[in-house]
mmCIF file of C-alpha atoms in Angstrom:
data_model
loop_
_atom_site.group_PDB
_atom_site.id
_atom_site.type_symbol
_atom_site.label_atom_id
_atom_site.label_comp_id
_atom_site.label_asym_id
_atom_site.label_seq_id
_atom_site.Cartn_x
_atom_site.Cartn_y
_atom_site.Cartn_z
ATOM 1 C CA MET A 1 -17.440 -1.827 20.336
ATOM 2 C CA GLU A 2 -20.387 -1.674 17.969
ATOM 3 C CA ALA A 3 -19.956 -0.645 14.344
ATOM 4 C CA ALA A 4 -22.441 2.200 14.929
ATOM 5 C CA SER A 5 -20.151 3.869 17.477
ATOM 6 C CA PHE A 6 -17.007 3.178 15.451
ATOM 7 C CA VAL A 7 -17.492 6.284 13.269
ATOM 8 C CA ASP A 8 -16.752 8.501 16.275
ATOM 9 C CA ARG A 9 -13.323 6.880 16.600
ATOM 10 C CA VAL A 10 -12.247 7.179 12.975
ATOM 11 C CA GLU A 11 -10.957 10.744 13.298
ATOM 12 C CA ASP A 12 -8.755 9.707 16.234
ATOM 13 C CA MET A 13 -7.057 6.905 14.295
ATOM 14 C CA THR A 14 -3.760 7.455 12.501
ATOM 15 C CA ASP A 15 -3.325 6.995 8.761
ATOM 16 C CA LEU A 16 -1.395 3.755 9.293
ATOM 17 C CA GLU A 17 -4.024 2.359 11.662
ATOM 18 C CA LEU A 18 -6.726 3.122 9.101
ATOM 19 C CA ALA A 19 -4.691 1.538 6.301
ATOM 20 C CA MET A 20 -4.178 -1.643 8.307
ATOM 21 C CA LEU A 21 -7.825 -1.749 9.381
ATOM 22 C CA LEU A 22 -9.048 -1.364 5.794
ATOM 23 C CA SER A 23 -6.700 -4.139 4.702
ATOM 24 C CA LEU A 24 -7.985 -6.456 7.435
ATOM 25 C CA ILE A 25 -11.591 -5.677 6.527
ATOM 26 C CA ALA A 26 -10.988 -6.315 2.826
ATOM 27 C CA GLU A 27 -8.731 -9.321 3.554
ATOM 28 C CA HIS A 28 -6.179 -7.910 1.141
ATOM 29 C CA HIS A 29 -2.730 -6.380 1.414
ATOM 30 C CA CYS A 30 -1.230 -2.891 1.453
ATOM 31 C CA LEU A 31 2.019 -1.441 0.083
ATOM 32 C CA ILE A 32 3.394 1.457 2.117
ATOM 33 C CA GLU A 33 5.856 4.045 0.824
ATOM 34 C CA VAL A 34 7.971 6.213 3.100
ATOM 35 C CA ASP A 35 11.048 8.435 2.973
ATOM 36 C CA ASP A 36 14.315 6.514 3.181
ATOM 37 C CA ASP A 37 15.362 7.780 6.616
ATOM 38 C CA LEU A 38 12.020 6.764 8.161
ATOM 39 C CA LEU A 39 12.005 3.142 7.000
ATOM 40 C CA ASN A 40 12.909 1.598 10.371
ATOM 41 C CA ASP A 41 10.552 3.857 12.314
ATOM 42 C CA LEU A 42 7.699 2.931 9.991
ATOM 43 C CA ALA A 43 8.339 -0.789 10.458
ATOM 44 C CA SER A 44 8.326 -0.364 14.249
ATOM 45 C CA GLU A 45 5.137 1.711 14.129
ATOM 46 C CA LEU A 46 3.362 -0.948 12.067
ATOM 47 C CA ALA A 47 4.528 -3.624 14.502
ATOM 48 C CA LEU A 48 3.119 -1.682 17.454
ATOM 49 C CA ILE A 49 -0.187 -1.208 15.643
ATOM 50 C CA ALA A 50 -0.412 -4.926 14.855
ATOM 51 C CA ARG A 51 0.384 -5.880 18.442
ATOM 52 C CA ASP A 52 -1.435 -3.223 20.458
ATOM 53 C CA VAL A 53 -4.408 -2.221 18.304
ATOM 54 C CA PHE A 54 -5.284 -5.507 16.600
ATOM 55 C CA SER A 55 -3.683 -8.115 18.934
ATOM 56 C CA LEU A 56 -1.901 -9.776 16.017
ATOM 57 C CA SER A 57 1.467 -11.473 15.777
ATOM 58 C CA TYR A 58 3.999 -9.953 13.397
ATOM 59 C CA ILE A 59 7.471 -10.264 11.931
ATOM 60 C CA ILE A 60 9.724 -7.500 10.596
ATOM 61 C CA LEU A 61 11.770 -8.700 7.629
ATOM 62 C CA GLU A 62 15.029 -7.118 6.517
ATOM 63 C CA ARG A 63 16.215 -7.169 2.919
ATOM 64 C CA ALA A 64 18.550 -10.088 3.740
ATOM 65 C CA ASP A 65 15.562 -12.203 4.850
ATOM 66 C CA VAL A 66 13.939 -12.078 1.406
ATOM 67 C CA GLN A 67 16.834 -13.203 -0.778
ATOM 68 C CA SER A 68 16.091 -16.932 -0.586
ATOM 69 C CA ILE A 69 12.911 -18.960 -0.193
ATOM 70 C CA ASP A 70 14.247 -20.977 2.752
ATOM 71 C CA GLU A 71 15.134 -17.852 4.745
ATOM 72 C CA PHE A 72 11.816 -16.225 3.900
ATOM 73 C CA VAL A 73 9.735 -19.231 4.953
ATOM 74 C CA ALA A 74 11.712 -19.733 8.162
ATOM 75 C CA ALA A 75 11.325 -16.073 9.092
ATOM 76 C CA ILE A 76 7.547 -15.787 8.661
ATOM 77 C CA LEU A 77 6.563 -18.862 10.685
ATOM 78 C CA ASP A 78 5.026 -18.411 14.112
ATOM 79 C CA ASP A 79 6.876 -20.994 16.198
ATOM 80 C CA ASN A 80 4.984 -20.123 19.392
ATOM 81 C CA ASN A 81 2.500 -22.974 19.330
ATOM 82 C CA ASP A 82 2.182 -23.047 23.097
ATOM 83 C CA VAL A 83 -0.500 -20.734 24.398
ATOM 84 C CA GLU A 84 1.138 -18.216 26.736
ATOM 85 C CA ASP A 85 0.727 -14.698 27.957
ATOM 86 C CA PRO A 86 1.535 -12.372 25.043
ATOM 87 C CA ALA A 87 3.236 -9.828 27.303
ATOM 88 C CA ASP A 88 5.571 -12.469 28.767
ATOM 89 C CA ALA A 89 6.313 -13.877 25.335
ATOM 90 C CA LEU A 90 7.105 -10.436 23.976
ATOM 91 C CA GLU A 91 9.477 -9.695 26.849
ATOM 92 C CA ASP A 92 11.301 -13.012 26.405
ATOM 93 C CA ASP A 93 11.541 -12.534 22.648
ATOM 94 C CA SER A 94 12.834 -8.997 23.018
ATOM 95 C CA ASN A 95 15.526 -9.962 25.536
ATOM 96 C CA GLN A 96 16.697 -12.890 23.434
ATOM 97 C CA ALA A 97 16.843 -10.793 20.270
ATOM 98 C CA CYS A 98 18.792 -8.008 21.991
ATOM 99 C CA PHE A 99 21.238 -10.504 23.500
ATOM 100 C CA SER A 100 22.013 -12.171 20.175
ATOM 101 C CA ASN A 101 22.144 -8.909 18.227
ATOM 102 C CA PRO A 102 22.075 -5.588 20.104
ATOM 103 C CA GLY A 103 21.032 -3.754 16.949
ATOM 104 C CA ILE A 104 17.860 -5.758 16.494
ATOM 105 C CA CYS A 105 15.752 -3.779 18.977
ATOM 106 C CA LEU A 106 14.397 -0.638 17.382
ATOM 107 C CA VAL A 107 12.591 0.405 20.549
ATOM 108 C CA ASP A 108 12.434 -1.029 24.038
ATOM 109 C CA GLY A 109 9.750 -3.662 24.443
ATOM 110 C CA LEU A 110 9.448 -4.303 20.724
ATOM 111 C CA SER A 111 11.244 -7.132 18.952
ATOM 112 C CA PHE A 112 11.363 -8.082 15.320
ATOM 113 C CA ARG A 113 9.034 -11.022 16.031
ATOM 114 C CA GLY A 114 5.806 -10.304 17.864
ATOM 115 C CA ALA A 115 4.074 -12.339 20.514
ATOM 116 C CA PRO A 116 1.533 -14.986 19.478
ATOM 117 C CA SER A 117 -1.763 -13.560 18.330
ATOM 118 C CA THR A 118 -4.778 -14.060 20.551
ATOM 119 C CA GLN A 119 -6.661 -14.874 17.341
ATOM 120 C CA ASN A 120 -4.308 -17.742 16.525
ATOM 121 C CA ALA A 121 -5.066 -19.979 19.496
ATOM 122 C CA GLN A 122 -7.699 -21.823 17.486
ATOM 123 C CA PHE A 123 -5.144 -22.663 14.780
ATOM 124 C CA GLN A 124 -2.699 -24.586 16.983
ATOM 125 C CA SER A 125 -1.289 -27.575 15.111
ATOM 126 C CA ASP A 126 1.856 -29.652 14.793
ATOM 127 C CA SER A 127 3.275 -27.488 11.993
ATOM 128 C CA PRO A 128 3.840 -23.785 12.706
ATOM 129 C CA THR A 129 1.462 -21.340 11.066
ATOM 130 C CA VAL A 130 2.406 -18.103 9.358
ATOM 131 C CA VAL A 131 2.379 -14.958 11.516
ATOM 132 C CA ASN A 132 -0.569 -12.590 11.142
ATOM 133 C CA VAL A 133 1.339 -9.592 9.793
ATOM 134 C CA ILE A 134 4.470 -9.707 7.636
ATOM 135 C CA ILE A 135 6.202 -6.310 7.617
ATOM 136 C CA ALA A 136 8.731 -6.554 4.777
ATOM 137 C CA LYS A 137 11.210 -3.711 4.399
ATOM 138 C CA ASP A 138 12.523 -3.085 0.860
ATOM 139 C CA PHE A 139 10.394 -5.938 -0.458
ATOM 140 C CA ASN A 140 10.740 -4.588 -3.999
ATOM 141 C CA PHE A 141 14.354 -5.837 -3.782
ATOM 142 C CA ALA A 142 13.264 -9.347 -2.765
ATOM 143 C CA HIS A 143 14.429 -12.229 -4.948
ATOM 144 C CA ASP A 144 12.001 -13.076 -7.750
ATOM 145 C CA ASP A 145 11.422 -16.569 -6.325
ATOM 146 C CA VAL A 146 10.512 -15.083 -2.938
ATOM 147 C CA GLN A 147 8.027 -12.712 -4.553
ATOM 148 C CA VAL A 148 6.440 -15.634 -6.384
ATOM 149 C CA GLN A 149 6.125 -17.505 -3.073
ATOM 150 C CA ALA A 150 4.596 -14.401 -1.485
ATOM 151 C CA LEU A 151 2.078 -14.295 -4.333
ATOM 152 C CA GLU A 152 1.233 -17.954 -3.711
ATOM 153 C CA LEU A 153 0.867 -17.215 -0.002
ATOM 154 C CA ILE A 154 -1.620 -14.370 -0.442
ATOM 155 C CA ARG A 155 -3.605 -16.212 -3.125
ATOM 156 C CA LYS A 156 -3.900 -19.651 -1.506
ATOM 157 C CA ARG A 157 -3.043 -18.720 2.094
ATOM 158 C CA ARG A 158 -0.419 -21.411 2.417
ATOM 159 C CA ILE A 159 3.300 -21.781 1.850
ATOM 160 C CA TYR A 160 5.563 -24.812 1.550
ATOM 161 C CA SER A 161 8.750 -25.520 3.458
ATOM 162 C CA ARG A 162 11.036 -28.456 2.689
ATOM 163 C CA THR A 163 9.074 -30.765 4.982
ATOM 164 C CA THR A 164 5.476 -29.605 5.249
ATOM 165 C CA VAL A 165 2.796 -27.069 4.395
ATOM 166 C CA HIS A 166 2.204 -23.991 6.557
ATOM 167 C CA VAL A 167 -1.140 -22.202 6.487
ATOM 168 C CA ALA A 168 -1.833 -18.517 6.990
ATOM 169 C CA PRO A 169 -4.299 -17.492 9.727
ATOM 170 C CA LYS A 170 -7.645 -15.916 8.916
ATOM 171 C CA ALA A 171 -6.316 -12.464 9.823
ATOM 172 C CA PHE A 172 -3.281 -12.236 7.565
ATOM 173 C CA LEU A 173 -1.530 -9.234 6.016
ATOM 174 C CA LEU A 174 1.537 -8.728 3.861
ATOM 175 C CA LEU A 175 2.787 -5.149 4.220
ATOM 176 C CA PRO A 176 5.643 -4.448 1.784
ATOM 177 C CA ILE A 177 7.492 -1.229 2.649
ATOM 178 C CA VAL A 178 9.122 0.681 -0.213
ATOM 179 C CA SER A 179 11.455 3.654 0.227
ATOM 180 C CA THR A 180 10.821 6.743 -1.882
ATOM 181 C CA SER A 181 14.206 6.587 -3.611
ATOM 182 C CA SER A 182 13.628 3.003 -4.796
ATOM 183 C CA LYS A 183 9.967 3.141 -5.801
ATOM 184 C CA HIS A 184 11.017 2.822 -9.460
ATOM 185 C CA VAL A 185 11.986 -0.782 -8.617
ATOM 186 C CA ARG A 186 8.639 -2.506 -8.953
ATOM 187 C CA LEU A 187 7.316 -5.686 -7.422
ATOM 188 C CA ASN A 188 6.673 -8.746 -9.556
ATOM 189 C CA ALA A 189 3.857 -7.721 -11.922
ATOM 190 C CA HIS A 190 1.411 -10.390 -10.708
ATOM 191 C CA LEU A 191 2.190 -9.742 -7.041
ATOM 192 C CA ASN A 192 1.862 -5.997 -7.578
ATOM 193 C CA ASP A 193 -1.601 -6.479 -9.083
ATOM 194 C CA ARG A 194 -2.661 -8.494 -6.020
ATOM 195 C CA ILE A 195 -1.714 -5.695 -3.628
ATOM 196 C CA PHE A 196 -5.007 -4.113 -2.594
ATOM 197 C CA MET A 197 -3.852 -0.529 -2.210
ATOM 198 C CA SER A 198 -0.840 1.681 -1.562
ATOM 199 C CA HIS A 199 -0.290 4.472 0.937
ATOM 200 C CA TYR A 200 2.425 7.116 1.270
ATOM 201 C CA HIS A 201 3.180 7.945 4.903
ATOM 202 C CA GLU A 202 4.065 11.610 5.257
ATOM 203 C CA ALA A 203 6.898 12.479 7.630
ATOM 204 C CA GLU A 204 4.714 15.189 9.194
ATOM 205 C CA ASP A 205 2.184 12.541 10.271
ATOM 206 C CA GLY A 206 4.818 11.126 12.605
ATOM 207 C CA PHE A 207 4.724 7.839 14.493
ATOM 208 C CA PRO A 208 2.283 8.315 17.395
ATOM 209 C CA ASN A 209 2.612 4.815 18.827
ATOM 210 C CA LEU A 210 6.408 4.997 18.902
ATOM 211 C CA GLU A 211 6.273 8.449 20.455
ATOM 212 C CA GLU A 212 3.757 7.252 23.019
ATOM 213 C CA MET A 213 6.047 4.381 23.986
ATOM 214 C CA ASP A 214 9.004 6.756 24.348
ATOM 215 C CA ILE A 215 6.964 9.085 26.564
ATOM 216 C CA ALA A 216 5.754 6.176 28.708
ATOM 217 C CA ARG A 217 9.304 4.886 29.123
ATOM 218 C CA HIS A 218 10.563 8.361 30.054
ATOM 219 C CA SER A 219 7.732 8.846 32.563
ATOM 220 C CA GLU A 220 8.458 5.443 34.046
ATOM 221 C CA ASP A 221 12.048 6.475 34.707
ATOM 222 C CA GLU A 222 10.979 9.746 36.339
ATOM 223 C CA SER A 223 8.287 8.185 38.528
ATOM 224 C CA ALA A 224 10.268 5.210 39.791
ATOM 225 C CA TYR A 225 9.723 6.332 43.390
ATOM 226 C CA SER A 226 6.226 7.701 42.920
ATOM 227 C CA TYR A 227 3.160 6.240 44.597
ATOM 228 C CA SER A 228 1.009 6.985 41.533
ATOM 229 C CA HIS A 229 -0.081 4.370 39.035
ATOM 230 C CA SER A 230 2.738 3.020 36.909
ATOM 231 C CA PRO A 231 2.977 4.663 33.444
ATOM 232 C CA SER A 232 3.105 1.204 31.912
ATOM 233 C CA VAL A 233 -0.242 0.442 33.554
ATOM 234 C CA ARG A 234 -1.673 3.707 32.256
ATOM 235 C CA ARG A 235 -0.400 2.886 28.779
ATOM 236 C CA GLU A 236 -1.999 -0.563 28.978
ATOM 237 C CA ASP A 237 -5.316 1.086 29.844
ATOM 238 C CA MET A 238 -4.904 3.467 26.909
ATOM 239 C CA ILE A 239 -4.103 0.590 24.545
ATOM 240 C CA ALA A 240 -7.114 -1.380 25.772
ATOM 241 C CA SER A 241 -9.415 1.553 25.008
ATOM 242 C CA ARG A 242 -8.097 1.747 21.427
ATOM 243 C CA ARG A 243 -8.036 -1.972 20.697
ATOM 244 C CA ILE A 244 -10.112 -3.170 17.750
ATOM 245 C CA GLU A 245 -11.494 -6.679 18.058
ATOM 246 C CA SER A 246 -12.074 -9.143 15.239
ATOM 247 C CA GLU A 247 -15.840 -8.944 15.796
ATOM 248 C CA LEU A 248 -15.860 -5.252 14.831
ATOM 249 C CA ILE A 249 -13.774 -6.000 11.741
ATOM 250 C CA ASP A 250 -16.304 -8.647 10.717
ATOM 251 C CA GLN A 251 -19.196 -6.207 11.222
ATOM 252 C CA LEU A 252 -17.506 -3.532 9.104
ATOM 253 C CA ARG A 253 -16.797 -6.091 6.389
ATOM 254 C CA VAL A 254 -20.461 -7.092 6.236
ATOM 255 C CA GLN A 255 -21.574 -3.448 6.129
ATOM 256 C CA GLY A 256 -19.071 -2.624 3.393
ATOM 257 C CA LYS A 257 -20.152 -5.508 1.184
ATOM 258 C CA ALA A 258 -23.779 -4.416 1.595
ATOM 259 C CA ALA A 259 -23.104 -0.776 0.621
ATOM 260 C CA THR A 260 -25.343 0.413 -2.223
ATOM 261 C CA VAL A 261 -23.832 1.387 -5.581
ATOM 262 C CA THR A 262 -26.240 3.245 -7.868
ATOM 263 C CA PRO A 263 -26.042 2.946 -11.684
ATOM 264 C CA GLU A 264 -24.745 6.535 -11.867
ATOM 265 C CA ILE A 265 -21.931 5.802 -9.434
ATOM 266 C CA ARG A 266 -21.046 2.570 -11.217
ATOM 267 C CA ARG A 267 -20.912 4.431 -14.536
ATOM 268 C CA TYR A 268 -18.661 7.070 -12.938
ATOM 269 C CA LEU A 269 -16.303 4.352 -11.712
ATOM 270 C CA GLN A 270 -16.170 2.735 -15.161
ATOM 271 C CA ASP A 271 -15.529 6.133 -16.775
ATOM 272 C CA VAL A 272 -12.551 6.684 -14.473
ATOM 273 C CA VAL A 273 -11.167 3.271 -15.443
ATOM 274 C CA ALA A 274 -11.701 3.873 -19.176
ATOM 275 C CA PHE A 275 -10.131 7.341 -19.125
ATOM 276 C CA LEU A 276 -7.216 6.016 -17.081
ATOM 277 C CA ARG A 277 -6.486 3.282 -19.608
ATOM 278 C CA LEU A 278 -6.415 5.851 -22.429
ATOM 279 C CA ALA A 279 -4.555 8.562 -20.507
ATOM 280 C CA ARG A 280 -1.385 9.987 -21.991
ATOM 281 C CA GLY A 281 1.689 8.266 -20.608
ATOM 282 C CA VAL A 282 -0.085 5.186 -19.249
ATOM 283 C CA ASP A 283 1.417 1.963 -20.585
ATOM 284 C CA GLY A 284 -0.428 -0.544 -18.397
ATOM 285 C CA GLY A 285 -1.438 -1.513 -14.889
ATOM 286 C CA VAL A 286 -5.158 -0.701 -15.155
ATOM 287 C CA THR A 287 -6.188 -4.347 -15.000
ATOM 288 C CA PRO A 288 -9.629 -5.961 -14.626
ATOM 289 C CA TYR A 289 -8.626 -7.220 -11.171
ATOM 290 C CA ALA A 290 -7.718 -3.662 -10.176
ATOM 291 C CA THR A 291 -11.227 -2.561 -11.188
ATOM 292 C CA THR A 292 -12.697 -5.211 -8.877
ATOM 293 C CA LEU A 293 -10.571 -3.950 -5.981
ATOM 294 C CA PHE A 294 -11.411 -0.343 -6.894
ATOM 295 C CA LEU A 295 -15.125 -0.991 -6.378
ATOM 296 C CA ALA A 296 -14.492 -3.083 -3.258
ATOM 297 C CA LEU A 297 -12.446 -0.348 -1.573
ATOM 298 C CA ALA A 298 -15.060 2.297 -2.368
ATOM 299 C CA LYS A 299 -17.701 0.117 -0.691
ATOM 300 C CA TYR A 300 -15.539 -0.688 2.348
ATOM 301 C CA LEU A 301 -14.938 3.037 2.877
ATOM 302 C CA ALA A 302 -18.666 3.723 3.313
ATOM 303 C CA PRO A 303 -18.972 2.464 6.940
ATOM 304 C CA PHE A 304 -15.992 4.657 7.894
ATOM 305 C CA HIS A 305 -18.157 7.658 7.014
ATOM 306 C CA GLY A 306 -21.303 6.339 8.686
ATOM 307 C CA ILE A 307 -23.194 5.729 5.438
ATOM 308 C CA ASP A 308 -24.448 2.640 3.606
ATOM 309 C CA TYR A 309 -23.935 3.815 0.033
ATOM 310 C CA VAL A 310 -21.018 4.822 -2.215
ATOM 311 C CA THR A 311 -20.550 8.494 -3.112
ATOM 312 C CA PRO A 312 -18.416 10.100 -5.857
ATOM 313 C CA ALA A 313 -15.994 11.268 -3.154
ATOM 314 C CA LEU A 314 -15.443 7.658 -2.067
ATOM 315 C CA ILE A 315 -14.770 6.683 -5.692
ATOM 316 C CA THR A 316 -12.146 9.439 -5.905
ATOM 317 C CA LEU A 317 -10.525 8.387 -2.627
ATOM 318 C CA ALA A 318 -10.488 4.720 -3.622
ATOM 319 C CA ALA A 319 -8.889 5.528 -6.999
ATOM 320 C CA LYS A 320 -6.056 7.395 -5.267
ATOM 321 C CA LYS A 321 -5.273 4.310 -3.175
ATOM 322 C CA VAL A 322 -5.791 1.510 -5.703
ATOM 323 C CA TYR A 323 -3.977 2.803 -8.793
ATOM 324 C CA PRO A 324 -0.741 4.723 -7.978
ATOM 325 C CA HIS A 325 1.361 1.587 -7.399
ATOM 326 C CA ARG A 326 -0.222 -0.159 -10.401
ATOM 327 C CA ILE A 327 0.074 2.424 -13.185
ATOM 328 C CA ILE A 328 2.998 1.750 -15.521
ATOM 329 C CA MET A 329 4.307 4.907 -17.157
ATOM 330 C CA ALA A 330 5.225 4.642 -20.840
ATOM 331 C CA SER A 331 8.720 5.251 -22.149
ATOM 332 C CA PRO A 332 9.021 7.908 -24.903
ATOM 333 C CA THR A 333 9.244 5.222 -27.595
ATOM 334 C CA ARG A 334 6.015 3.599 -26.357
ATOM 335 C CA GLU A 335 4.011 6.791 -25.831
ATOM 336 C CA ARG A 336 0.728 6.357 -27.684
ATOM 337 C CA SER A 337 0.992 9.532 -29.783
ATOM 338 C CA THR A 338 4.211 8.326 -31.457
ATOM 339 C CA GLN A 339 2.030 5.934 -33.471
ATOM 340 C CA TYR A 340 0.395 8.964 -35.092
ATOM 341 C CA GLY A 341 3.421 11.043 -35.999
ATOM 342 C CA THR A 342 4.745 12.533 -32.749
ATOM 343 C CA ASN A 343 8.530 12.232 -32.658
ATOM 344 C CA VAL A 344 10.298 10.634 -29.704
ATOM 345 C CA THR A 345 11.887 13.891 -28.530
ATOM 346 C CA THR A 346 8.502 15.578 -28.255
ATOM 347 C CA ALA A 347 7.067 12.536 -26.475
ATOM 348 C CA ARG A 348 9.953 12.661 -23.995
ATOM 349 C CA ASP A 349 9.163 16.302 -23.233
ATOM 350 C CA LEU A 350 5.480 15.462 -22.763
ATOM 351 C CA LEU A 351 6.255 12.647 -20.330
ATOM 352 C CA ARG A 352 8.895 14.471 -18.304
ATOM 353 C CA ASP A 353 6.524 15.862 -15.671
ATOM 354 C CA LEU A 354 4.085 12.946 -15.610
ATOM 355 C CA ASP A 355 3.857 10.352 -12.863
ATOM 356 C CA PRO A 356 1.012 8.059 -11.715
ATOM 357 C CA HIS A 357 -0.324 10.643 -9.259
ATOM 358 C CA THR A 358 -0.510 13.494 -11.785
ATOM 359 C CA VAL A 359 -2.055 11.228 -14.430
ATOM 360 C CA LEU A 360 -4.671 10.001 -11.965
ATOM 361 C CA GLN A 361 -5.506 13.505 -10.763
ATOM 362 C CA HIS A 362 -5.889 14.708 -14.364
ATOM 363 C CA VAL A 363 -8.315 11.852 -15.075
ATOM 364 C CA LEU A 364 -10.349 12.604 -11.946
ATOM 365 C CA ASP A 365 -10.515 16.276 -12.944
ATOM 366 C CA THR A 366 -11.592 15.340 -16.475
ATOM 367 C CA VAL A 367 -14.287 12.738 -15.840
ATOM 368 C CA GLU A 368 -17.702 14.264 -15.198
ATOM 369 C CA CYS A 369 -18.851 13.593 -11.654
ATOM 370 C CA PRO A 370 -22.508 12.600 -11.154
ATOM 371 C CA ALA A 371 -24.625 15.131 -9.297
#
């Protein structure tokens, strides 16, 4: 598929597919928030997207897998160095996982560890490489040492085991999943700043890939004696039509980097950053690195809209993805106005209804938008 025809497909993509695609284009990582009861479904949906849409290997990590460095490193390695058919490998993996632990299979045909990526064949070596996509549930509860190792992995694209060094493939994503009830438990500050953007998955958006798999499995049962094409074959054809190849990702990356930013738009972006740093209730998180990612995301969004320049609307959209997980809300004793005579009780009342989203929206409403 050419980048020129990609715009027609954007509206048909789900929010999670777009989030993963943007992360792959930017070569950065995305934090995803979801309601507590949808945590497992979200992890399975992301795994299906990685496998079916982007042809990438994946691993789903539980909270127990991120409590020690040894367990974390062992879990994220892709041990499938032999080139084999991904469908066969997935079936074998799924059967083995279900046999050893019946509760491990969230949906039929999907295991916690994905088949080898077709993009990883060129990286075959004696030491296993890291999988393409790490889907880490409740990663904000990971041990501090594990979070430091994850930071090292996304910065230098390598991680150390007790015996050797393991490299990350070119297409590599860390997708920490945080439940709504625990979002007050933050990632390591340096790791959090390295996360490209955050996204809240609404329950009403559903899990189309999971639902599609359930429908295909149900149809397969009903048409066991039918002479029509197998539903699994039809689903394979549907997946093939939606698949996004690495060449398209590279084209979109080049187009995004080349997007034009006028002086007026750049000033608007800097005004948003300045107002955000001085906003009531903000105690930190608006870092220089975040500003770099803010501009980068705005530029990478341009090809998704079929344009080669950044608009104020793209700046607004980028701000809503880059800053919510970064902004640190002040406690009443650290609220800026207390330095000028406001008592702590009044500051507490002022901060009661503030959160990163409301602060950000207030800033966007306040800053004058260029015509």
